Amino acid sequence: MDRLDNTVRPYAWGSTTAIPRLLGVEPTGEPQAEMWMGAHPGAPSRTERGPLTEVIDEDAEKELGRAAVAKFGPRLPFLLKILAAGAPLSLQVHPNLEQAQEGYEDEERRGVPIDAPHRNYKDANHKPELICALTEFDGLCGFRAPAEAAELLAGLDVDSLKPYVDLLHAHPEEAALREVLTALLSADRDDLAHTVTEAAAACARLGGSYAPYAEIAHHYPGDPGVIAAMLLNYVQLQPGEALFLGAGVPHAYLNGLGVEIMANSDNVLRCGLTPKHVDVPELLRVVRFEASDPGVLRPEASPDGEEVYETPIDEFRLSRYVLPQDAAPHDLTAATPQILLCTAGSVRADGSTLAPGQSVFVSAGEKVEVSGPGAIFRATVVA
């Protein structure tokens, strides 16, 4: 078992206090957005044996298990994070596996540098993800029904939004959503800025269901993504609840602290609330234009106390144990690789004590038992 020393990413949208509070350290005053746990080459966790990437490279079958290597190759197929949003993240979607492979091969063939700001595909993998709330957590997930989006926009009483309202009423669902998003992203940004400003002022004045969009506009004044965000479902998770984000589903995290797990990929296509590159044609190729319920997940409890967040993805499996003071230890030995993350209390893992925010990597087949009192997340794969 390897104790992990993890990198904290200081993205501008990060909270200045949430991760320090979890870790029990003083804030630096700088944003601390994401703490990465895993073997992503951009910020691999460090162990006493070296970076986790190198540990796995030395003997992938020993560290990951034969079945995981056969299914996913000689790499850890997931990335675990603590995510702390103090401001809205960019409105974004992720490609499916086929789209990612096609997009990556196309950009490689055209010689687009991997670090170019207009590059869409950093790898050939998909990026499904799951976010589980540690605090109250606000986000946007999936399209509203067009009629609901039309009603929300119409309620602002902004004349220049009426063409979008009419589009949402005039077409079948998929065409309506596609036309409105295309129009918003293709419009001249300066021309649309006045509309966004009017809409933001109306949101602030009306409050209630409009309040989240007033807050978004505060962080991204004049951004067309403010209007695009109103096409999506607003979701407020309570601690322990989660969202699964599949391919093509537009989403954005707005505020809160959570545990996030994803396939080990960097592929993001942005559609607003960002100064970064927005590739409209490629975005429209990837987005699934269908209204959907955001589908809040609650864990399924097993007889041994493991609470599992069920998803249709094999690259990751996330579960949680809430461990009472005097309960017998739980044997978590598995034939697959694991990362164990403490989020509350003081968890014992085979003689090592984990405080909140601390984590360990457990090689495939390595014996490990955990006991409380505390809460621990278990990240592994389905192989």
Short mmCIF file of C-alpha atoms in Angstrom, two decimals:
data_model
loop_
_atom_site.label_atom_id
_atom_site.label_comp_id
_atom_site.label_asym_id
_atom_site.label_seq_id
_atom_site.Cartn_x
_atom_site.Cartn_y
_atom_site.Cartn_z
CA MET A 1 0.00 0.00 0.00
CA ASP A 2 1.41 3.37 -1.03
CA ARG A 3 0.51 6.62 0.70
CA LEU A 4 -0.10 9.27 -1.97
CA ASP A 5 1.27 12.79 -2.12
CA ASN A 6 -1.08 14.61 -4.49
CA THR A 7 -0.94 17.76 -6.59
CA VAL A 8 -3.49 20.53 -6.04
CA ARG A 9 -4.38 22.44 -9.21
CA PRO A 10 -4.87 26.23 -8.74
CA TYR A 11 -7.45 26.87 -11.48
CA ALA A 12 -9.06 30.31 -11.26
CA TRP A 13 -12.54 28.92 -10.52
CA GLY A 14 -11.33 27.03 -7.44
CA SER A 15 -12.42 27.78 -3.90
CA THR A 16 -9.77 29.40 -1.71
CA THR A 17 -11.01 27.63 1.44
CA ALA A 18 -12.79 24.30 0.73
CA ILE A 19 -9.76 22.02 0.15
CA PRO A 20 -7.69 23.62 2.95
CA ARG A 21 -10.66 23.16 5.30
CA LEU A 22 -10.91 19.47 4.37
CA LEU A 23 -7.17 18.98 4.84
CA GLY A 24 -7.10 20.95 8.08
CA VAL A 25 -4.50 23.45 6.85
CA GLU A 26 -4.42 27.23 6.55
CA PRO A 27 -5.64 28.68 3.22
CA THR A 28 -2.97 30.30 1.06
CA GLY A 29 -5.35 32.90 -0.34
CA GLU A 30 -4.99 31.36 -3.80
CA PRO A 31 -7.69 29.25 -5.48
CA GLN A 32 -7.33 25.50 -4.92
CA ALA A 33 -9.58 23.81 -7.47
CA GLU A 34 -8.70 20.12 -7.82
CA MET A 35 -6.54 17.59 -5.99
CA TRP A 36 -5.55 14.78 -8.38
CA MET A 37 -5.10 11.19 -7.22
CA GLY A 38 -3.86 8.68 -9.74
CA ALA A 39 -1.43 8.19 -12.60
CA HIS A 40 -2.36 10.95 -15.02
CA PRO A 41 0.86 12.08 -16.76
CA GLY A 42 -0.09 15.73 -16.19
CA ALA A 43 0.14 15.41 -12.38
CA PRO A 44 0.79 11.85 -11.18
CA SER A 45 0.53 11.12 -7.47
CA ARG A 46 3.87 10.67 -5.74
CA THR A 47 4.78 7.66 -3.59
CA GLU A 48 7.88 6.55 -1.70
CA ARG A 49 8.57 4.32 -4.72
CA GLY A 50 8.41 7.28 -7.10
CA PRO A 51 5.63 8.82 -9.25
CA LEU A 52 2.68 6.44 -9.55
CA THR A 53 3.07 6.49 -13.33
CA GLU A 54 6.58 5.04 -13.00
CA VAL A 55 5.53 2.52 -10.34
CA ILE A 56 2.88 1.16 -12.71
CA ASP A 57 5.18 1.25 -15.75
CA GLU A 58 7.73 -0.92 -13.95
CA ASP A 59 5.27 -3.83 -13.56
CA ALA A 60 1.76 -3.00 -14.74
CA GLU A 61 0.40 -6.51 -14.29
CA LYS A 62 1.57 -6.66 -10.67
CA GLU A 63 0.20 -3.22 -9.78
CA LEU A 64 -3.05 -3.31 -11.78
CA GLY A 65 -3.82 -7.02 -12.02
CA ARG A 66 -3.93 -9.25 -15.06
CA ALA A 67 -7.63 -8.71 -15.79
CA ALA A 68 -7.39 -4.89 -15.66
CA VAL A 69 -4.35 -4.84 -17.95
CA ALA A 70 -6.06 -7.18 -20.41
CA LYS A 71 -9.15 -4.95 -20.50
CA PHE A 72 -7.70 -1.44 -20.30
CA GLY A 73 -4.02 -1.77 -21.13
CA PRO A 74 -1.00 -1.13 -18.85
CA ARG A 75 -2.29 2.07 -17.25
CA LEU A 76 -4.56 3.07 -14.40
CA PRO A 77 -7.83 3.71 -16.28
CA PHE A 78 -9.32 6.25 -13.88
CA LEU A 79 -8.42 9.57 -12.25
CA LEU A 80 -9.81 10.44 -8.82
CA LYS A 81 -10.12 14.05 -7.68
CA ILE A 82 -11.33 16.27 -4.90
CA LEU A 83 -13.01 19.17 -6.72
CA ALA A 84 -13.72 22.51 -5.03
CA ALA A 85 -15.69 24.97 -7.14
CA GLY A 86 -15.80 28.53 -5.85
CA ALA A 87 -17.06 29.85 -9.20
CA PRO A 88 -18.70 28.21 -12.22
CA LEU A 89 -16.59 25.95 -14.42
CA SER A 90 -16.86 26.21 -18.19
CA LEU A 91 -19.98 24.84 -19.86
CA GLN A 92 -18.66 21.66 -21.52
CA VAL A 93 -19.21 18.22 -23.04
CA HIS A 94 -17.04 15.14 -23.45
CA PRO A 95 -16.81 12.92 -26.55
CA ASN A 96 -17.63 9.23 -26.71
CA LEU A 97 -14.79 6.79 -27.38
CA GLU A 98 -15.26 6.70 -31.15
CA GLN A 99 -15.45 10.50 -31.41
CA ALA A 100 -12.34 10.88 -29.25
CA GLN A 101 -10.37 8.42 -31.39
CA GLU A 102 -11.48 10.11 -34.61
CA GLY A 103 -10.80 13.61 -33.30
CA TYR A 104 -7.39 12.73 -31.89
CA GLU A 105 -6.28 10.98 -35.08
CA ASP A 106 -7.49 13.93 -37.20
CA GLU A 107 -5.58 16.52 -35.14
CA GLU A 108 -2.48 14.31 -35.11
CA ARG A 109 -2.70 13.94 -38.89
CA ARG A 110 -3.04 17.71 -39.32
CA GLY A 111 -0.06 18.31 -37.04
CA VAL A 112 -1.91 20.36 -34.41
CA PRO A 113 0.51 20.66 -31.46
CA ILE A 114 -0.70 18.79 -28.38
CA ASP A 115 -0.40 21.98 -26.28
CA ALA A 116 -2.01 24.30 -28.85
CA PRO A 117 -4.81 26.39 -27.30
CA HIS A 118 -7.14 25.41 -30.17
CA ARG A 119 -6.46 21.66 -29.81
CA ASN A 120 -9.61 19.72 -28.79
CA TYR A 121 -8.30 16.20 -28.25
CA LYS A 122 -5.34 15.61 -25.93
CA ASP A 123 -5.75 11.83 -26.12
CA ALA A 124 -7.84 9.15 -27.84
CA ASN A 125 -9.99 8.28 -24.82
CA HIS A 126 -13.49 9.17 -23.69
CA LYS A 127 -14.12 10.99 -20.41
CA PRO A 128 -17.27 9.86 -18.62
CA GLU A 129 -17.29 11.17 -15.06
CA LEU A 130 -19.09 10.99 -11.73
CA ILE A 131 -19.25 13.75 -9.12
CA CYS A 132 -20.31 12.94 -5.55
CA ALA A 133 -21.12 15.85 -3.23
CA LEU A 134 -19.28 16.28 0.07
CA THR A 135 -21.11 19.56 0.72
CA GLU A 136 -24.19 21.06 -0.88
CA PHE A 137 -23.17 21.14 -4.55
CA ASP A 138 -24.72 23.13 -7.42
CA GLY A 139 -24.44 22.25 -11.08
CA LEU A 140 -26.01 22.17 -14.52
CA CYS A 141 -26.61 18.83 -16.21
CA GLY A 142 -28.33 17.97 -19.49
CA PHE A 143 -30.89 19.88 -21.52
CA ARG A 144 -34.26 20.97 -20.18
CA ALA A 145 -37.30 20.22 -22.30
CA PRO A 146 -37.41 23.00 -24.96
CA ALA A 147 -40.80 24.22 -23.71
CA GLU A 148 -39.36 24.65 -20.18
CA ALA A 149 -36.32 26.50 -21.52
CA ALA A 150 -38.60 28.73 -23.59
CA GLU A 151 -40.69 29.56 -20.52
CA LEU A 152 -37.56 30.41 -18.50
CA LEU A 153 -36.21 32.72 -21.23
CA ALA A 154 -39.60 34.32 -21.86
CA GLY A 155 -39.91 35.12 -18.15
CA LEU A 156 -36.97 37.51 -18.44
CA ASP A 157 -39.00 39.76 -20.73
CA VAL A 158 -35.97 40.68 -22.86
CA ASP A 159 -37.00 41.54 -26.42
CA SER A 160 -33.81 40.29 -28.04
CA LEU A 161 -34.36 36.82 -26.53
CA LYS A 162 -37.73 36.37 -28.22
CA PRO A 163 -36.28 34.83 -31.41
CA TYR A 164 -34.72 32.10 -29.27
CA VAL A 165 -38.01 31.57 -27.45
CA ASP A 166 -39.78 31.21 -30.81
CA LEU A 167 -37.18 28.70 -32.03
CA LEU A 168 -37.70 26.58 -28.93
CA HIS A 169 -41.44 26.50 -29.58
CA ALA A 170 -41.33 26.06 -33.35
CA HIS A 171 -39.32 22.87 -33.88
CA PRO A 172 -39.10 19.29 -32.68
CA GLU A 173 -36.99 18.80 -29.57
CA GLU A 174 -33.61 17.93 -31.11
CA ALA A 175 -33.83 20.58 -33.85
CA ALA A 176 -34.99 23.25 -31.39
CA LEU A 177 -32.11 22.72 -28.99
CA ARG A 178 -29.57 22.45 -31.81
CA GLU A 179 -30.75 25.64 -33.53
CA VAL A 180 -30.76 27.73 -30.36
CA LEU A 181 -27.35 26.57 -29.16
CA THR A 182 -25.91 27.02 -32.64
CA ALA A 183 -27.36 30.52 -32.87
CA LEU A 184 -25.96 31.51 -29.48
CA LEU A 185 -22.47 30.21 -30.17
CA SER A 186 -22.32 31.53 -33.74
CA ALA A 187 -23.54 35.04 -32.95
CA ASP A 188 -21.11 37.93 -32.80
CA ARG A 189 -20.04 38.06 -29.15
CA ASP A 190 -20.13 41.85 -28.99
CA ASP A 191 -23.59 41.96 -30.54
CA LEU A 192 -24.88 39.41 -28.04
CA ALA A 193 -23.25 41.05 -25.01
CA HIS A 194 -26.07 43.59 -24.59
CA THR A 195 -28.66 40.78 -24.59
CA VAL A 196 -26.66 38.86 -21.99
CA THR A 197 -26.34 41.96 -19.82
CA GLU A 198 -30.10 42.60 -19.99
CA ALA A 199 -30.82 38.96 -19.20
CA ALA A 200 -28.41 39.00 -16.25
CA ALA A 201 -30.04 42.10 -14.79
CA ALA A 202 -33.46 40.47 -15.11
CA CYS A 203 -32.18 37.29 -13.40
CA ALA A 204 -30.80 39.34 -10.51
CA ARG A 205 -34.07 41.24 -10.19
CA LEU A 206 -36.31 38.15 -10.33
CA GLY A 207 -34.25 35.89 -8.07
CA GLY A 208 -35.68 32.47 -7.20
CA SER A 209 -35.12 30.00 -10.04
CA TYR A 210 -33.20 32.74 -11.90
CA ALA A 211 -30.68 33.32 -9.09
CA PRO A 212 -28.13 30.71 -10.28
CA TYR A 213 -27.93 32.40 -13.68
CA ALA A 214 -27.43 35.82 -12.11
CA GLU A 215 -24.47 34.33 -10.21
CA ILE A 216 -23.08 32.80 -13.42
CA ALA A 217 -23.39 36.16 -15.19
CA HIS A 218 -21.56 37.84 -12.30
CA HIS A 219 -18.53 35.65 -13.01
CA TYR A 220 -18.85 35.74 -16.82
CA PRO A 221 -20.35 39.11 -17.81
CA GLY A 222 -21.45 39.24 -21.43
CA ASP A 223 -20.63 35.57 -22.10
CA PRO A 224 -23.14 33.81 -24.44
CA GLY A 225 -22.79 30.80 -22.16
CA VAL A 226 -25.02 32.62 -19.64
CA ILE A 227 -27.96 32.17 -22.02
CA ALA A 228 -26.84 28.67 -23.04
CA ALA A 229 -26.78 27.71 -19.36
CA MET A 230 -30.50 28.46 -19.14
CA LEU A 231 -31.14 25.63 -21.60
CA LEU A 232 -29.84 23.15 -19.00
CA ASN A 233 -31.25 21.56 -15.86
CA TYR A 234 -30.17 23.20 -12.61
CA VAL A 235 -29.30 20.59 -9.97
CA GLN A 236 -28.54 20.99 -6.28
CA LEU A 237 -26.94 17.90 -4.72
CA GLN A 238 -26.99 17.15 -1.02
CA PRO A 239 -23.95 15.48 0.60
CA GLY A 240 -23.72 11.86 -0.55
CA GLU A 241 -25.71 12.44 -3.76
CA ALA A 242 -24.01 12.21 -7.14
CA LEU A 243 -24.33 12.93 -10.87
CA PHE A 244 -23.06 10.77 -13.71
CA LEU A 245 -22.03 12.67 -16.85
CA GLY A 246 -21.95 10.54 -19.98
CA ALA A 247 -20.71 11.43 -23.45
CA GLY A 248 -22.36 14.37 -25.18
CA VAL A 249 -24.20 15.67 -22.10
CA PRO A 250 -23.60 19.42 -21.59
CA HIS A 251 -22.82 20.30 -17.99
CA ALA A 252 -21.08 22.71 -15.65
CA TYR A 253 -20.25 22.61 -11.95
CA LEU A 254 -21.16 25.86 -10.19
CA ASN A 255 -20.27 25.66 -6.51
CA GLY A 256 -19.37 23.14 -3.83
CA LEU A 257 -16.94 20.42 -2.74
CA GLY A 258 -17.08 16.91 -4.14
CA VAL A 259 -15.25 13.69 -4.98
CA GLU A 260 -14.95 13.28 -8.74
CA ILE A 261 -13.88 10.21 -10.69
CA MET A 262 -13.44 9.92 -14.44
CA ALA A 263 -11.85 7.91 -17.18
CA ASN A 264 -8.20 8.93 -17.48
CA SER A 265 -8.61 11.58 -20.19
CA ASP A 266 -8.26 15.34 -20.78
CA ASN A 267 -10.77 15.65 -23.62
CA VAL A 268 -13.11 18.62 -23.11
CA LEU A 269 -15.15 20.57 -25.66
CA ARG A 270 -16.26 23.90 -24.26
CA CYS A 271 -19.43 25.76 -25.18
CA GLY A 272 -19.34 28.83 -22.96
CA LEU A 273 -18.38 30.45 -19.65
CA THR A 274 -14.75 30.48 -20.64
CA PRO A 275 -12.15 32.64 -22.40
CA LYS A 276 -10.73 29.42 -23.92
CA HIS A 277 -11.21 28.10 -27.45
CA VAL A 278 -14.75 27.08 -28.47
CA ASP A 279 -14.80 24.90 -31.60
CA VAL A 280 -18.46 25.26 -32.59
CA PRO A 281 -18.58 22.70 -35.47
CA GLU A 282 -16.82 20.01 -33.41
CA LEU A 283 -18.96 20.81 -30.38
CA LEU A 284 -22.14 20.39 -32.42
CA ARG A 285 -20.85 17.02 -33.65
CA VAL A 286 -20.44 15.78 -30.07
CA VAL A 287 -23.41 17.25 -28.18
CA ARG A 288 -26.44 15.00 -27.67
CA PHE A 289 -29.39 17.29 -28.36
CA GLU A 290 -32.02 15.61 -26.23
CA ALA A 291 -33.83 16.69 -23.10
CA SER A 292 -33.08 14.50 -20.12
CA ASP A 293 -33.58 14.23 -16.39
CA PRO A 294 -30.23 14.86 -14.66
CA GLY A 295 -30.67 11.58 -12.78
CA VAL A 296 -29.41 12.27 -9.26
CA LEU A 297 -27.68 9.13 -7.96
CA ARG A 298 -27.87 7.83 -4.43
CA PRO A 299 -25.62 4.96 -3.39
CA GLU A 300 -26.85 1.37 -3.28
CA ALA A 301 -25.89 -0.24 0.04
CA SER A 302 -24.57 -3.81 0.10
CA PRO A 303 -24.79 -6.15 3.12
CA ASP A 304 -21.14 -5.47 4.07
CA GLY A 305 -21.75 -1.71 4.33
CA GLU A 306 -20.29 -0.69 0.96
CA GLU A 307 -22.37 2.06 -0.69
CA VAL A 308 -21.90 1.84 -4.45
CA TYR A 309 -22.60 4.56 -7.03
CA GLU A 310 -23.77 2.50 -10.00
CA THR A 311 -22.73 3.68 -13.48
CA PRO A 312 -22.57 2.03 -16.93
CA ILE A 313 -18.78 2.54 -17.07
CA ASP A 314 -16.10 -0.11 -16.45
CA GLU A 315 -13.09 2.25 -16.27
CA PHE A 316 -14.14 3.29 -12.78
CA ARG A 317 -16.25 2.14 -9.86
CA LEU A 318 -16.80 4.49 -6.91
CA SER A 319 -18.14 3.47 -3.53
CA ARG A 320 -18.15 4.75 0.03
CA TYR A 321 -17.88 3.27 3.51
CA VAL A 322 -19.10 5.09 6.61
CA LEU A 323 -17.18 3.34 9.39
CA PRO A 324 -18.42 3.43 13.01
CA GLN A 325 -16.01 3.57 15.96
CA ASP A 326 -16.28 -0.02 17.18
CA ALA A 327 -17.20 -1.93 14.02
CA ALA A 328 -15.07 -4.85 12.84
CA PRO A 329 -12.55 -4.01 10.10
CA HIS A 330 -13.70 -4.27 6.48
CA ASP A 331 -11.56 -6.40 4.19
CA LEU A 332 -11.23 -4.47 0.90
CA THR A 333 -8.71 -6.80 -0.75
CA ALA A 334 -9.45 -6.96 -4.48
CA ALA A 335 -7.96 -8.29 -7.71
CA THR A 336 -8.07 -4.78 -9.17
CA PRO A 337 -6.13 -1.59 -8.34
CA GLN A 338 -7.67 0.74 -5.76
CA ILE A 339 -7.32 4.26 -4.41
CA LEU A 340 -8.76 4.81 -0.94
CA LEU A 341 -9.58 8.40 0.07
CA CYS A 342 -10.56 9.48 3.58
CA THR A 343 -13.10 12.33 3.66
CA ALA A 344 -14.09 12.41 7.34
CA GLY A 345 -12.88 11.19 10.73
CA SER A 346 -9.78 9.05 11.10
CA VAL A 347 -9.59 5.84 9.07
CA ARG A 348 -7.14 3.03 9.76
CA ALA A 349 -5.91 1.19 6.67
CA ASP A 350 -3.57 -1.68 7.60
CA GLY A 351 -1.68 0.23 10.27
CA SER A 352 -1.70 3.57 8.43
CA THR A 353 -3.97 6.33 9.72
CA LEU A 354 -5.68 8.49 7.10
CA ALA A 355 -7.03 11.95 7.96
CA PRO A 356 -9.50 13.79 5.71
CA GLY A 357 -8.03 14.41 2.26
CA GLN A 358 -5.36 11.71 2.61
CA SER A 359 -5.25 8.73 0.26
CA VAL A 360 -3.43 5.50 -0.56
CA PHE A 361 -2.91 3.37 -3.66
CA VAL A 362 -3.51 -0.36 -3.15
CA SER A 363 -2.02 -2.70 -5.73
CA ALA A 364 -4.16 -5.47 -7.20
CA GLY A 365 -4.37 -8.44 -4.84
CA GLU A 366 -2.75 -6.56 -1.94
CA LYS A 367 -4.46 -7.29 1.37
CA VAL A 368 -6.06 -4.23 2.98
CA GLU A 369 -8.49 -3.78 5.87
CA VAL A 370 -10.07 -0.50 6.97
CA SER A 371 -11.72 0.61 10.20
CA GLY A 372 -13.11 3.84 11.60
CA PRO A 373 -14.43 6.06 12.87
CA GLY A 374 -14.64 7.91 9.58
CA ALA A 375 -15.69 7.88 5.95
CA ILE A 376 -13.67 6.53 3.06
CA PHE A 377 -14.20 6.48 -0.71
CA ARG A 378 -13.00 3.47 -2.69
CA ALA A 379 -12.09 3.93 -6.35
CA THR A 380 -11.40 0.90 -8.52
CA VAL A 381 -12.36 -0.64 -11.89
CA VAL A 382 -14.71 -3.29 -13.23
CA ALA A 383 -12.49 -5.92 -14.85
#
